[in-house]
Amino acid sequence: MELALATREVAGHAVVEVRGEVDVYTSSVLRERLVELIDGGQRRVVVDLDRVDFLDSSGLGVLVGALRRLRTAGGELTLVCTNEKLLKVFRITALDRVFTIHDSVEAATSGAS
């Protein structure tokens, strides 16, 4: 399956909607989009993973890299994920302690925990 990205603005946040598989073959596309947003001055980014079918270590690396880049710039990156398979990956890798993960874009952009 391919990777599809869409970006929209919600309450001052850039929301990147990700659909498909984020793996060694497609993660560079996501990395480029996130770098483009951050280099363009965006400081509040939400990555919506609700339509992601598969996420491997290269995809996790892209997310961690974007988080570091944003934190260095004084920004924040949050995730939206309700897929139990993906949430399990975040728990196993302890990245659920690194990322703020919301159950909806609305929750991620409202400032609610």
JSON list of C-alpha atoms in Angstrom, two decimals:
[
{"chain": "A", "resi": 1, "resn": "MET", "atom": "CA", "xyz": [0.00, 0.00, 0.00]},
{"chain": "A", "resi": 2, "resn": "GLU", "atom": "CA", "xyz": [1.15, 3.50, -0.70]},
{"chain": "A", "resi": 3, "resn": "LEU", "atom": "CA", "xyz": [1.41, 6.48, 1.59]},
{"chain": "A", "resi": 4, "resn": "ALA", "atom": "CA", "xyz": [-0.89, 9.47, 1.19]},
{"chain": "A", "resi": 5, "resn": "LEU", "atom": "CA", "xyz": [-0.54, 12.75, 3.08]},
{"chain": "A", "resi": 6, "resn": "ALA", "atom": "CA", "xyz": [-2.88, 15.70, 3.42]},
{"chain": "A", "resi": 7, "resn": "THR", "atom": "CA", "xyz": [-2.17, 18.83, 5.42]},
{"chain": "A", "resi": 8, "resn": "ARG", "atom": "CA", "xyz": [-4.71, 21.24, 6.83]},
{"chain": "A", "resi": 9, "resn": "GLU", "atom": "CA", "xyz": [-4.83, 24.01, 9.40]},
{"chain": "A", "resi": 10, "resn": "VAL", "atom": "CA", "xyz": [-6.90, 23.50, 12.56]},
{"chain": "A", "resi": 11, "resn": "ALA", "atom": "CA", "xyz": [-6.89, 26.04, 15.40]},
{"chain": "A", "resi": 12, "resn": "GLY", "atom": "CA", "xyz": [-3.37, 27.25, 14.62]},
{"chain": "A", "resi": 13, "resn": "HIS", "atom": "CA", "xyz": [-1.96, 23.74, 14.20]},
{"chain": "A", "resi": 14, "resn": "ALA", "atom": "CA", "xyz": [-0.72, 22.11, 11.04]},
{"chain": "A", "resi": 15, "resn": "VAL", "atom": "CA", "xyz": [-2.48, 18.75, 10.92]},
{"chain": "A", "resi": 16, "resn": "VAL", "atom": "CA", "xyz": [-0.79, 16.13, 8.74]},
{"chain": "A", "resi": 17, "resn": "GLU", "atom": "CA", "xyz": [-3.23, 13.35, 7.94]},
{"chain": "A", "resi": 18, "resn": "VAL", "atom": "CA", "xyz": [-1.35, 10.17, 7.11]},
{"chain": "A", "resi": 19, "resn": "ARG", "atom": "CA", "xyz": [-2.95, 7.25, 5.27]},
{"chain": "A", "resi": 20, "resn": "GLY", "atom": "CA", "xyz": [-1.40, 3.92, 4.31]},
{"chain": "A", "resi": 21, "resn": "GLU", "atom": "CA", "xyz": [1.87, 2.39, 5.42]},
{"chain": "A", "resi": 22, "resn": "VAL", "atom": "CA", "xyz": [4.79, 4.28, 6.93]},
{"chain": "A", "resi": 23, "resn": "ASP", "atom": "CA", "xyz": [7.79, 2.05, 6.36]},
{"chain": "A", "resi": 24, "resn": "VAL", "atom": "CA", "xyz": [11.35, 2.10, 5.06]},
{"chain": "A", "resi": 25, "resn": "TYR", "atom": "CA", "xyz": [10.05, 2.81, 1.54]},
{"chain": "A", "resi": 26, "resn": "THR", "atom": "CA", "xyz": [7.63, 5.61, 2.37]},
{"chain": "A", "resi": 27, "resn": "SER", "atom": "CA", "xyz": [8.94, 7.26, 5.55]},
{"chain": "A", "resi": 28, "resn": "SER", "atom": "CA", "xyz": [11.05, 9.74, 3.57]},
{"chain": "A", "resi": 29, "resn": "VAL", "atom": "CA", "xyz": [7.86, 11.26, 2.15]},
{"chain": "A", "resi": 30, "resn": "LEU", "atom": "CA", "xyz": [6.54, 11.90, 5.65]},
{"chain": "A", "resi": 31, "resn": "ARG", "atom": "CA", "xyz": [9.93, 13.24, 6.77]},
{"chain": "A", "resi": 32, "resn": "GLU", "atom": "CA", "xyz": [10.02, 15.69, 3.85]},
{"chain": "A", "resi": 33, "resn": "ARG", "atom": "CA", "xyz": [6.52, 16.99, 4.65]},
{"chain": "A", "resi": 34, "resn": "LEU", "atom": "CA", "xyz": [7.32, 17.48, 8.33]},
{"chain": "A", "resi": 35, "resn": "VAL", "atom": "CA", "xyz": [10.65, 19.20, 7.62]},
{"chain": "A", "resi": 36, "resn": "GLU", "atom": "CA", "xyz": [8.92, 21.44, 5.08]},
{"chain": "A", "resi": 37, "resn": "LEU", "atom": "CA", "xyz": [6.35, 22.52, 7.69]},
{"chain": "A", "resi": 38, "resn": "ILE", "atom": "CA", "xyz": [8.91, 23.09, 10.43]},
{"chain": "A", "resi": 39, "resn": "ASP", "atom": "CA", "xyz": [11.35, 24.93, 8.16]},
{"chain": "A", "resi": 40, "resn": "GLY", "atom": "CA", "xyz": [8.39, 27.00, 6.97]},
{"chain": "A", "resi": 41, "resn": "GLY", "atom": "CA", "xyz": [7.87, 28.26, 10.52]},
{"chain": "A", "resi": 42, "resn": "GLN", "atom": "CA", "xyz": [5.13, 25.94, 11.77]},
{"chain": "A", "resi": 43, "resn": "ARG", "atom": "CA", "xyz": [5.59, 25.32, 15.49]},
{"chain": "A", "resi": 44, "resn": "ARG", "atom": "CA", "xyz": [2.45, 23.34, 16.37]},
{"chain": "A", "resi": 45, "resn": "VAL", "atom": "CA", "xyz": [2.16, 20.13, 14.37]},
{"chain": "A", "resi": 46, "resn": "VAL", "atom": "CA", "xyz": [-0.30, 17.28, 14.78]},
{"chain": "A", "resi": 47, "resn": "VAL", "atom": "CA", "xyz": [0.32, 13.99, 12.97]},
{"chain": "A", "resi": 48, "resn": "ASP", "atom": "CA", "xyz": [-2.95, 12.11, 12.52]},
{"chain": "A", "resi": 49, "resn": "LEU", "atom": "CA", "xyz": [-2.14, 8.38, 12.32]},
{"chain": "A", "resi": 50, "resn": "ASP", "atom": "CA", "xyz": [-5.73, 7.11, 12.46]},
{"chain": "A", "resi": 51, "resn": "ARG", "atom": "CA", "xyz": [-5.65, 5.90, 8.85]},
{"chain": "A", "resi": 52, "resn": "VAL", "atom": "CA", "xyz": [-2.20, 4.29, 9.08]},
{"chain": "A", "resi": 53, "resn": "ASP", "atom": "CA", "xyz": [-2.23, 0.53, 8.55]},
{"chain": "A", "resi": 54, "resn": "PHE", "atom": "CA", "xyz": [1.43, -0.12, 9.35]},
{"chain": "A", "resi": 55, "resn": "LEU", "atom": "CA", "xyz": [4.24, 1.79, 11.06]},
{"chain": "A", "resi": 56, "resn": "ASP", "atom": "CA", "xyz": [7.78, 0.42, 11.31]},
{"chain": "A", "resi": 57, "resn": "SER", "atom": "CA", "xyz": [10.94, 1.64, 13.03]},
{"chain": "A", "resi": 58, "resn": "SER", "atom": "CA", "xyz": [11.80, 4.02, 10.18]},
{"chain": "A", "resi": 59, "resn": "GLY", "atom": "CA", "xyz": [8.42, 5.69, 10.61]},
{"chain": "A", "resi": 60, "resn": "LEU", "atom": "CA", "xyz": [8.97, 5.95, 14.35]},
{"chain": "A", "resi": 61, "resn": "GLY", "atom": "CA", "xyz": [12.37, 7.49, 13.63]},
{"chain": "A", "resi": 62, "resn": "VAL", "atom": "CA", "xyz": [10.77, 10.14, 11.42]},
{"chain": "A", "resi": 63, "resn": "LEU", "atom": "CA", "xyz": [8.33, 11.06, 14.19]},
{"chain": "A", "resi": 64, "resn": "VAL", "atom": "CA", "xyz": [11.07, 11.22, 16.83]},
{"chain": "A", "resi": 65, "resn": "GLY", "atom": "CA", "xyz": [13.23, 13.35, 14.51]},
{"chain": "A", "resi": 66, "resn": "ALA", "atom": "CA", "xyz": [10.37, 15.78, 13.90]},
{"chain": "A", "resi": 67, "resn": "LEU", "atom": "CA", "xyz": [9.65, 15.97, 17.62]},
{"chain": "A", "resi": 68, "resn": "ARG", "atom": "CA", "xyz": [13.28, 16.82, 18.37]},
{"chain": "A", "resi": 69, "resn": "ARG", "atom": "CA", "xyz": [13.40, 19.39, 15.59]},
{"chain": "A", "resi": 70, "resn": "LEU", "atom": "CA", "xyz": [10.24, 21.09, 16.85]},
{"chain": "A", "resi": 71, "resn": "ARG", "atom": "CA", "xyz": [11.31, 21.05, 20.48]},
{"chain": "A", "resi": 72, "resn": "THR", "atom": "CA", "xyz": [14.61, 22.67, 19.50]},
{"chain": "A", "resi": 73, "resn": "ALA", "atom": "CA", "xyz": [12.61, 25.39, 17.71]},
{"chain": "A", "resi": 74, "resn": "GLY", "atom": "CA", "xyz": [10.32, 25.88, 20.72]},
{"chain": "A", "resi": 75, "resn": "GLY", "atom": "CA", "xyz": [7.43, 23.99, 19.15]},
{"chain": "A", "resi": 76, "resn": "GLU", "atom": "CA", "xyz": [5.39, 20.88, 19.83]},
{"chain": "A", "resi": 77, "resn": "LEU", "atom": "CA", "xyz": [4.43, 17.76, 17.94]},
{"chain": "A", "resi": 78, "resn": "THR", "atom": "CA", "xyz": [1.47, 15.68, 19.02]},
{"chain": "A", "resi": 79, "resn": "LEU", "atom": "CA", "xyz": [-0.05, 12.53, 17.60]},
{"chain": "A", "resi": 80, "resn": "VAL", "atom": "CA", "xyz": [-3.58, 11.32, 16.98]},
{"chain": "A", "resi": 81, "resn": "CYS", "atom": "CA", "xyz": [-3.95, 7.55, 17.14]},
{"chain": "A", "resi": 82, "resn": "THR", "atom": "CA", "xyz": [-6.74, 5.20, 18.13]},
{"chain": "A", "resi": 83, "resn": "ASN", "atom": "CA", "xyz": [-5.45, 2.11, 16.29]},
{"chain": "A", "resi": 84, "resn": "GLU", "atom": "CA", "xyz": [-4.63, -0.43, 19.00]},
{"chain": "A", "resi": 85, "resn": "LYS", "atom": "CA", "xyz": [-1.91, -2.10, 16.87]},
{"chain": "A", "resi": 86, "resn": "LEU", "atom": "CA", "xyz": [-0.05, 1.20, 16.53]},
{"chain": "A", "resi": 87, "resn": "LEU", "atom": "CA", "xyz": [-0.63, 2.17, 20.14]},
{"chain": "A", "resi": 88, "resn": "LYS", "atom": "CA", "xyz": [0.94, -1.15, 21.15]},
{"chain": "A", "resi": 89, "resn": "VAL", "atom": "CA", "xyz": [4.05, -0.25, 19.14]},
{"chain": "A", "resi": 90, "resn": "PHE", "atom": "CA", "xyz": [4.27, 3.07, 20.99]},
{"chain": "A", "resi": 91, "resn": "ARG", "atom": "CA", "xyz": [3.88, 1.30, 24.34]},
{"chain": "A", "resi": 92, "resn": "ILE", "atom": "CA", "xyz": [6.44, -1.43, 23.57]},
{"chain": "A", "resi": 93, "resn": "THR", "atom": "CA", "xyz": [9.02, 1.16, 22.50]},
{"chain": "A", "resi": 94, "resn": "ALA", "atom": "CA", "xyz": [8.10, 3.44, 25.46]},
{"chain": "A", "resi": 95, "resn": "LEU", "atom": "CA", "xyz": [7.42, 6.21, 22.94]},
{"chain": "A", "resi": 96, "resn": "ASP", "atom": "CA", "xyz": [3.99, 6.63, 24.51]},
{"chain": "A", "resi": 97, "resn": "ARG", "atom": "CA", "xyz": [5.94, 8.41, 27.26]},
{"chain": "A", "resi": 98, "resn": "VAL", "atom": "CA", "xyz": [7.72, 10.65, 24.75]},
{"chain": "A", "resi": 99, "resn": "PHE", "atom": "CA", "xyz": [4.77, 11.67, 22.57]},
{"chain": "A", "resi": 100, "resn": "THR", "atom": "CA", "xyz": [1.47, 13.15, 23.61]},
{"chain": "A", "resi": 101, "resn": "ILE", "atom": "CA", "xyz": [-1.11, 10.92, 21.92]},
{"chain": "A", "resi": 102, "resn": "HIS", "atom": "CA", "xyz": [-4.72, 12.05, 21.53]},
{"chain": "A", "resi": 103, "resn": "ASP", "atom": "CA", "xyz": [-7.79, 10.19, 20.33]},
{"chain": "A", "resi": 104, "resn": "SER", "atom": "CA", "xyz": [-8.95, 12.95, 17.94]},
{"chain": "A", "resi": 105, "resn": "VAL", "atom": "CA", "xyz": [-7.67, 15.94, 16.02]},
{"chain": "A", "resi": 106, "resn": "GLU", "atom": "CA", "xyz": [-10.07, 18.09, 18.04]},
{"chain": "A", "resi": 107, "resn": "ALA", "atom": "CA", "xyz": [-8.48, 16.97, 21.31]},
{"chain": "A", "resi": 108, "resn": "ALA", "atom": "CA", "xyz": [-4.99, 17.49, 19.91]},
{"chain": "A", "resi": 109, "resn": "THR", "atom": "CA", "xyz": [-5.71, 21.02, 18.75]},
{"chain": "A", "resi": 110, "resn": "SER", "atom": "CA", "xyz": [-7.81, 22.21, 21.68]},
{"chain": "A", "resi": 111, "resn": "GLY", "atom": "CA", "xyz": [-5.05, 22.11, 24.26]},
{"chain": "A", "resi": 112, "resn": "ALA", "atom": "CA", "xyz": [-6.90, 19.42, 26.22]},
{"chain": "A", "resi": 113, "resn": "SER", "atom": "CA", "xyz": [-4.83, 16.53, 27.55]}
]
